[in-house]
Every structure is written in C-alpha cells, then in structure tokens.
C-alpha cells in the first residue's frame, strides 16, 4: 500500500486556485500546563514501585505482537505516542482526567468505553484537532503544544465526517488531497487507492450521489493518500457493508506489514477492536480503567470488566 514516491508537506502546500479543504480551521495548540505525572515505565520491564506512596504509576502500553504477519515492535522501538497527566475540561465537565499511557511505533491501539467516556476527545487531541487543558502529549516525537503543524503532514484521520467535497468526483477529491500533501505522482496514487476500495468504476461520479458505504470507502482512501505514519480511526466500520469491511480489513493488514505505521482506533465493537489490537485502553468518565497489551489480557475477562464497570460508567 505504501507509495514509494511521495513527500508530505501538509495542507500549506496547496496549489494556487485549489479549493480550501472542507475542515474547520484549526488554531495552533496552546502551551499545555504540565501536571505532575509518575515516571513512565519501560515498555516490557516490570513496573517499579513508586518512590512516593501517593504517586500512581503510568499505565504503559508495552509492545505486543500484532494480528498480522508483521514483526512486532521491539522493546527499544521509539514511541508513537506518549501522554502524561492529560486533562480536558469543558466548562464544569472534565472529559479527560489524568490520562497517561505510551504506545510504541508499529502498534495498534483500540480504545473502548461507553458514550461520554472521553474516547473521541482523546482521539481529537492526539490528531491535533482539540487543545488539551493540561498535561503533556507527544505524537511521533512532536510536542503538540508547539509542533502540531509539522505533525499534521504525518498523520491521517478517518472519522464520522468524510471531509470530502460532495460536488467533486471521487477522483477529483483524491487528486486535490494528494496535491495538498505534495504527493509526487498523484494520478498513480489515486488510481491505486480507488482500486483498493473498489471505486475505480465510479471515479468520475460526483460524491453527492454516493451511498453512505461508498462515501466511507472513499473517505478511507482520502485518509491514506499520503501514506500517513499514524492513522487515527474513529468508528471506521460505521456504514460499511460486510464486503466493505473485508476490503478495509485487507487495507489495514497490508499497511501493518510495514511496522513503521501505527494505529489508534476508537470502537464500541469489543470483539472486532480486540481482534485488531496489539494494545487496548479502556476509559470511563475520562479516566483510564484498564490499559495493556492484548496478549496479556483474556477477552472474556476484558468483556466482563467492560460490562460490569465501564458499562455502568464507573471509573
């Protein structure tokens, strides 16, 4: 899947006269107030006892073998994500409360929790779309408080919003996005992606006439056009029929053969999310309930914890 010839330059590289992308204007993230956090343990080493009785150890999402044939990230793999004491407050509501975790590059993190648990808020902060209220966040080595613009050229997002132009054709949407990211051969890359999501026959049709499933498939292609190193997935299977689900699973599996790519997915589907994940994170009321490697967890026990604790919104 990964294109051999591209150079991501971010949205600032749009060609003169190209329409502005249909997303909101994102202001630079402000400097986040750093809250005290416990030292993050090494990814596979046992967590040492805290030096002070009141200090809570940070949940470390240590490395685990993914569900594909790709080699798992090693113990010394660099971090795709490092979050410490992250908080997000909306008025009197605390959407995220002292969230801390690490994720190695090449891993697949599935985030679970009930409605209102803070899953999408966490995803939007990691994708530079929402400012944190406090805490520190590093994504692919970039500090979000002052390096979010540089990061956006290296990440992709699939969400409930397609971010497609309804009056452009499928091909025109992808060509426009490829040019924004500076893909060197946009025509070849677009043809490759349209074939991957089985929309080649509809490449010259305007998106307004697409079904929900076809729109979601095109949105997936759009998010992959610049071969992002880190892909954020917010309920990506929503609106997909069984055949489209198989297509998307094949795309993800192909990308995961290259361990330089990482994934963060929000899902309500425990079985599917657990199957795909190398690491899991469970949230309730903005707090971490459980975090760890999939291989260290029993699915039945994990599902029971979700029903008994997260299902009631108890953190």
Coordinates of C-alpha atoms in Angstrom, one line a residue:
X1 CA 0.0 0.0 0.0
X2 CA 2.7 2.4 0.9
X3 CA 3.6 4.7 -2.0
X4 CA 7.2 4.8 -3.0
X5 CA 7.2 8.4 -4.2
X6 CA 5.6 10.9 -2.0
X7 CA 6.7 13.9 0.1
X8 CA 4.2 15.0 2.7
X9 CA 4.2 18.8 3.1
X10 CA 1.0 19.3 4.9
X11 CA -2.0 21.4 3.9
X12 CA 0.1 24.5 3.4
X13 CA 1.4 23.1 0.1
X14 CA -2.0 23.5 -1.8
X15 CA -1.6 24.6 -5.3
X16 CA -2.9 28.1 -6.3
X17 CA -6.6 28.1 -7.1
X18 CA -7.3 24.8 -5.3
X19 CA -10.4 24.9 -3.1
X20 CA -9.9 25.1 0.7
X21 CA -10.3 21.7 2.5
X22 CA -13.7 21.2 4.0
X23 CA -12.4 21.0 7.5
X24 CA -12.5 23.6 10.2
X25 CA -9.6 26.0 10.6
X26 CA -7.5 24.6 13.4
X27 CA -5.6 27.1 15.5
X28 CA -2.2 26.1 16.9
X29 CA -2.4 24.3 20.1
X30 CA -1.5 26.4 23.1
X31 CA 1.1 25.6 25.6
X32 CA -0.3 22.9 27.8
X33 CA 0.0 23.3 31.6
X34 CA 2.2 20.5 32.7
X35 CA 0.6 18.4 35.5
X36 CA 2.8 16.2 37.7
X37 CA 2.9 12.7 36.4
X38 CA 4.6 9.5 37.5
X39 CA 7.6 8.4 35.5
X40 CA 6.5 6.1 32.6
X41 CA 7.9 2.6 32.9
X42 CA 9.8 0.8 30.2
X43 CA 7.5 -0.9 27.7
X44 CA 8.2 -4.5 28.7
X45 CA 10.1 -4.2 32.0
X46 CA 8.1 -4.8 35.3
X47 CA 6.8 -1.5 36.7
X48 CA 9.0 -0.5 39.7
X49 CA 7.4 0.5 42.9
X50 CA 6.7 4.3 43.1
X51 CA 9.2 6.3 45.1
X52 CA 6.4 8.1 46.9
X53 CA 3.3 6.4 48.3
X54 CA 0.9 8.8 46.6
X55 CA 2.5 8.6 43.2
X56 CA 0.4 6.5 40.7
X57 CA 2.4 4.6 38.1
X58 CA 1.6 5.4 34.5
X59 CA -0.2 2.7 32.5
X60 CA 2.3 1.6 30.0
X61 CA 1.1 0.0 26.8
X62 CA 4.0 -2.3 26.2
X63 CA 4.8 -4.0 23.0
X64 CA 2.8 -6.9 21.7
X65 CA 2.6 -9.0 18.5
X66 CA 0.1 -7.6 16.1
X67 CA -2.6 -9.8 14.4
X68 CA -0.8 -9.8 11.1
X69 CA 2.4 -11.4 9.8
X70 CA 4.4 -8.2 10.5
X71 CA 7.1 -8.4 13.2
X72 CA 6.0 -6.8 16.4
X73 CA 7.6 -3.6 17.6
X74 CA 10.7 -4.3 19.7
X75 CA 11.3 -3.3 23.3
X76 CA 13.5 -0.4 22.1
X77 CA 11.1 0.8 19.5
X78 CA 10.5 4.6 19.6
X79 CA 7.3 5.9 20.9
X80 CA 4.4 6.7 18.5
X81 CA 2.5 8.4 21.4
X82 CA 3.5 9.5 24.9
X83 CA 0.7 11.0 27.1
X84 CA 1.2 12.2 30.7
X85 CA -1.5 13.5 33.0
X86 CA -3.7 14.7 30.2
X87 CA -6.8 16.6 31.2
X88 CA -9.5 18.2 29.1
X89 CA -12.2 20.3 30.7
X90 CA -15.4 21.7 29.0
X91 CA -16.8 24.2 31.5
X92 CA -17.6 22.2 34.6
X93 CA -17.3 18.8 32.8
X94 CA -14.0 17.0 32.9
X95 CA -13.9 14.9 29.7
X96 CA -10.4 13.6 30.4
X97 CA -8.9 13.2 33.9
X98 CA -5.2 12.5 34.3
X99 CA -4.9 10.1 31.4
X100 CA -1.4 8.7 30.9
X101 CA -0.1 6.0 28.6
X102 CA 2.6 5.2 26.0
X103 CA 2.3 3.4 22.6
X104 CA 5.3 2.1 20.7
X105 CA 5.5 2.7 16.9
X106 CA 4.1 -0.1 14.8
X107 CA 1.4 -0.9 17.4
X108 CA -2.4 -0.9 17.0
X109 CA -4.3 0.6 20.0
X110 CA -8.0 0.1 20.4
X111 CA -9.8 2.5 22.7
X112 CA -13.0 1.3 24.4
X113 CA -15.6 2.9 26.7
X114 CA -19.2 3.9 26.9
X115 CA -20.7 7.1 25.4
X116 CA -19.2 10.1 27.1
X117 CA -16.1 8.2 28.4
X118 CA -13.7 10.6 26.6
X119 CA -12.7 8.4 23.7
X120 CA -13.3 10.8 20.8
X121 CA -12.0 13.7 22.9
X122 CA -8.7 11.8 23.4
X123 CA -8.5 10.9 19.7
X124 CA -9.1 14.6 18.6
X125 CA -6.4 15.8 20.9
X126 CA -3.9 13.2 19.5
X127 CA -4.9 14.3 16.0
X128 CA -4.3 18.0 16.8
X129 CA -7.9 18.9 16.4
X130 CA -8.6 19.8 20.0
X131 CA -6.5 21.6 22.6
X132 CA -5.7 19.8 25.9
X133 CA -6.5 21.7 29.1
X134 CA -3.3 20.4 30.8
X135 CA -0.8 17.6 30.6
X136 CA 1.8 16.8 28.0
X137 CA 1.3 15.0 24.7
X138 CA 4.0 13.8 22.2
X139 CA 3.0 12.2 18.9
X140 CA 5.7 10.8 16.6
X141 CA 8.2 12.9 18.6
X142 CA 6.3 16.1 18.2
X143 CA 5.1 18.1 21.2
X144 CA 1.6 19.1 20.4
X145 CA 1.8 22.5 22.2
X146 CA 4.3 23.9 19.6
X147 CA 4.8 21.3 16.8
X148 CA 1.2 20.4 15.7
X149 CA 1.6 21.9 12.2
X150 CA 4.6 19.7 11.5
X151 CA 2.8 16.6 12.8
X152 CA -0.3 17.0 10.6
X153 CA 1.7 16.0 7.5
X154 CA 2.4 12.6 9.1
X155 CA -1.0 11.6 10.4
X156 CA -4.3 10.6 8.9
X157 CA -7.8 10.6 10.3
X158 CA -11.0 8.6 9.4
X159 CA -14.0 9.9 11.4
X160 CA -17.7 10.3 11.1
X161 CA -17.1 13.3 8.8
X162 CA -16.0 12.3 5.4
X163 CA -14.1 15.5 4.7
X164 CA -15.0 15.1 1.0
X165 CA -16.3 17.7 -1.4
X166 CA -19.8 16.5 -2.4
X167 CA -19.8 18.3 -5.8
X168 CA -16.4 16.9 -6.9
X169 CA -15.9 13.4 -8.3
X170 CA -14.2 10.7 -6.4
X171 CA -11.0 11.1 -8.4
X172 CA -11.1 14.9 -8.1
X173 CA -11.4 14.6 -4.3
X174 CA -8.4 12.4 -4.0
X175 CA -6.3 14.3 -6.5
X176 CA -6.9 17.5 -4.6
X177 CA -5.9 15.9 -1.3
X178 CA -2.8 14.3 -2.9
X179 CA -1.7 17.8 -4.1
X180 CA -2.3 19.3 -0.7
X181 CA 0.1 16.8 0.8
X182 CA 2.6 17.1 -2.0
X183 CA 2.3 13.5 -3.4
X184 CA 4.7 13.5 -6.3
X185 CA 2.6 11.3 -8.6
X186 CA -1.0 12.0 -7.5
X187 CA -2.6 10.3 -10.5
X188 CA -0.9 7.0 -9.9
X189 CA -1.5 7.1 -6.1
X190 CA -5.2 7.9 -6.7
X191 CA -5.6 5.1 -9.2
X192 CA -4.0 2.7 -6.7
X193 CA -6.3 3.7 -3.9
X194 CA -9.5 3.7 -6.0
X195 CA -8.7 0.2 -7.0
X196 CA -8.1 -0.8 -3.3
X197 CA -11.5 0.4 -2.2
X198 CA -13.2 -0.9 -5.4
X199 CA -14.3 2.5 -6.7
X200 CA -12.5 2.7 -10.0
X201 CA -15.7 2.4 -11.9
X202 CA -17.1 5.4 -10.1
X203 CA -14.0 7.6 -10.3
X204 CA -15.8 10.2 -12.5
X205 CA -19.0 10.3 -10.5
X206 CA -19.7 13.1 -8.0
X207 CA -19.6 12.2 -4.4
X208 CA -23.1 13.6 -3.7
X209 CA -24.6 10.6 -5.4
X210 CA -22.7 8.0 -3.4
X211 CA -24.2 5.7 -0.8
X212 CA -23.1 6.0 2.8
X213 CA -20.9 3.0 2.4
X214 CA -19.3 4.2 -0.8
X215 CA -18.6 7.6 0.8
X216 CA -17.0 5.9 3.8
X217 CA -14.8 3.8 1.4
X218 CA -13.7 7.0 -0.4
X219 CA -13.0 8.7 2.9
X220 CA -10.7 5.8 3.9
X221 CA -8.9 6.3 0.6
X222 CA -8.6 10.0 1.3
X223 CA -7.0 9.4 4.7
X224 CA -4.4 7.1 3.2
X225 CA -3.5 9.1 0.2
X226 CA -0.2 10.5 1.7
X227 CA 0.7 7.2 3.4
X228 CA 0.5 8.5 7.0
X229 CA 2.8 7.1 9.6
X230 CA 0.0 7.2 12.2
X231 CA -3.7 6.6 11.4
X232 CA -6.5 7.6 13.7
X233 CA -9.7 5.7 13.3
X234 CA -13.0 6.9 14.9
X235 CA -15.5 4.1 14.4
X236 CA -14.2 3.4 10.9
X237 CA -16.5 0.4 10.3
X238 CA -19.6 2.6 10.6
X239 CA -21.7 2.5 7.4
X240 CA -19.7 -0.3 5.8
X241 CA -21.4 -3.5 4.5
X242 CA -19.7 -6.9 5.1
X243 CA -17.8 -6.7 1.8
X244 CA -16.5 -3.2 2.5
X245 CA -15.5 -4.4 6.0
X246 CA -13.4 -7.1 4.3
X247 CA -11.9 -4.5 2.0
X248 CA -10.9 -2.3 4.9
X249 CA -9.5 -5.1 6.9
X250 CA -7.3 -6.0 3.9
X251 CA -6.1 -2.4 3.6
X252 CA -5.2 -2.3 7.3
X253 CA -3.5 -5.7 7.1
X254 CA -1.4 -4.6 4.1
X255 CA -0.3 -1.4 5.8
X256 CA 0.6 -3.3 9.0
X257 CA 3.2 -5.4 7.2
X258 CA 5.3 -2.3 7.5
X259 CA 6.0 -1.9 11.2
X260 CA 6.7 1.8 10.8
X261 CA 2.9 2.5 10.7
X262 CA 0.8 2.9 13.9
X263 CA -2.9 2.9 14.5
X264 CA -5.3 4.3 17.1
X265 CA -8.9 3.2 16.8
X266 CA -12.0 4.2 18.8
X267 CA -14.6 1.4 18.8
X268 CA -17.7 0.2 20.5
X269 CA -17.2 -3.3 19.0
X270 CA -15.3 -5.1 21.7
X271 CA -14.7 -8.3 19.7
X272 CA -13.5 -6.6 16.5
X273 CA -11.4 -4.0 18.3
X274 CA -9.8 -6.6 20.5
X275 CA -9.0 -8.8 17.5
X276 CA -7.3 -6.0 15.6
X277 CA -5.4 -4.6 18.6
X278 CA -1.9 -5.2 19.9
X279 CA -2.8 -2.9 22.8
X280 CA -6.0 -1.8 24.5
X281 CA -7.1 1.2 26.5
X282 CA -10.5 1.3 28.4
X283 CA -11.9 4.7 29.5
X284 CA -14.8 5.6 31.8
X285 CA -15.7 9.1 32.9
X286 CA -12.5 10.4 31.4
X287 CA -10.3 8.1 33.4
X288 CA -8.2 5.0 32.4
X289 CA -9.9 1.8 33.7
X290 CA -7.5 -0.7 32.0
X291 CA -4.5 -0.4 29.7
X292 CA -2.2 -3.0 28.5
X293 CA -1.1 -5.4 25.8
X294 CA -3.7 -7.6 24.2
X295 CA -1.6 -10.7 24.7
X296 CA -1.7 -10.2 28.4
X297 CA -5.5 -10.0 28.6
X298 CA -8.2 -12.6 28.4
X299 CA -11.1 -11.4 26.2
X300 CA -13.8 -12.9 28.4
X301 CA -12.4 -11.1 31.4
X302 CA -12.0 -7.9 29.5
X303 CA -15.6 -8.0 28.2
X304 CA -16.8 -8.7 31.7
X305 CA -14.9 -5.7 33.0
X306 CA -16.5 -3.6 30.3
X307 CA -20.0 -4.7 31.2
X308 CA -19.5 -4.5 35.0
X309 CA -17.5 -1.3 35.2
X310 CA -17.4 0.7 32.0
X311 CA -20.9 -0.3 31.0
X312 CA -22.2 1.5 34.1
X313 CA -19.9 4.4 33.5
X314 CA -17.9 3.8 36.7
X315 CA -14.2 4.7 36.6

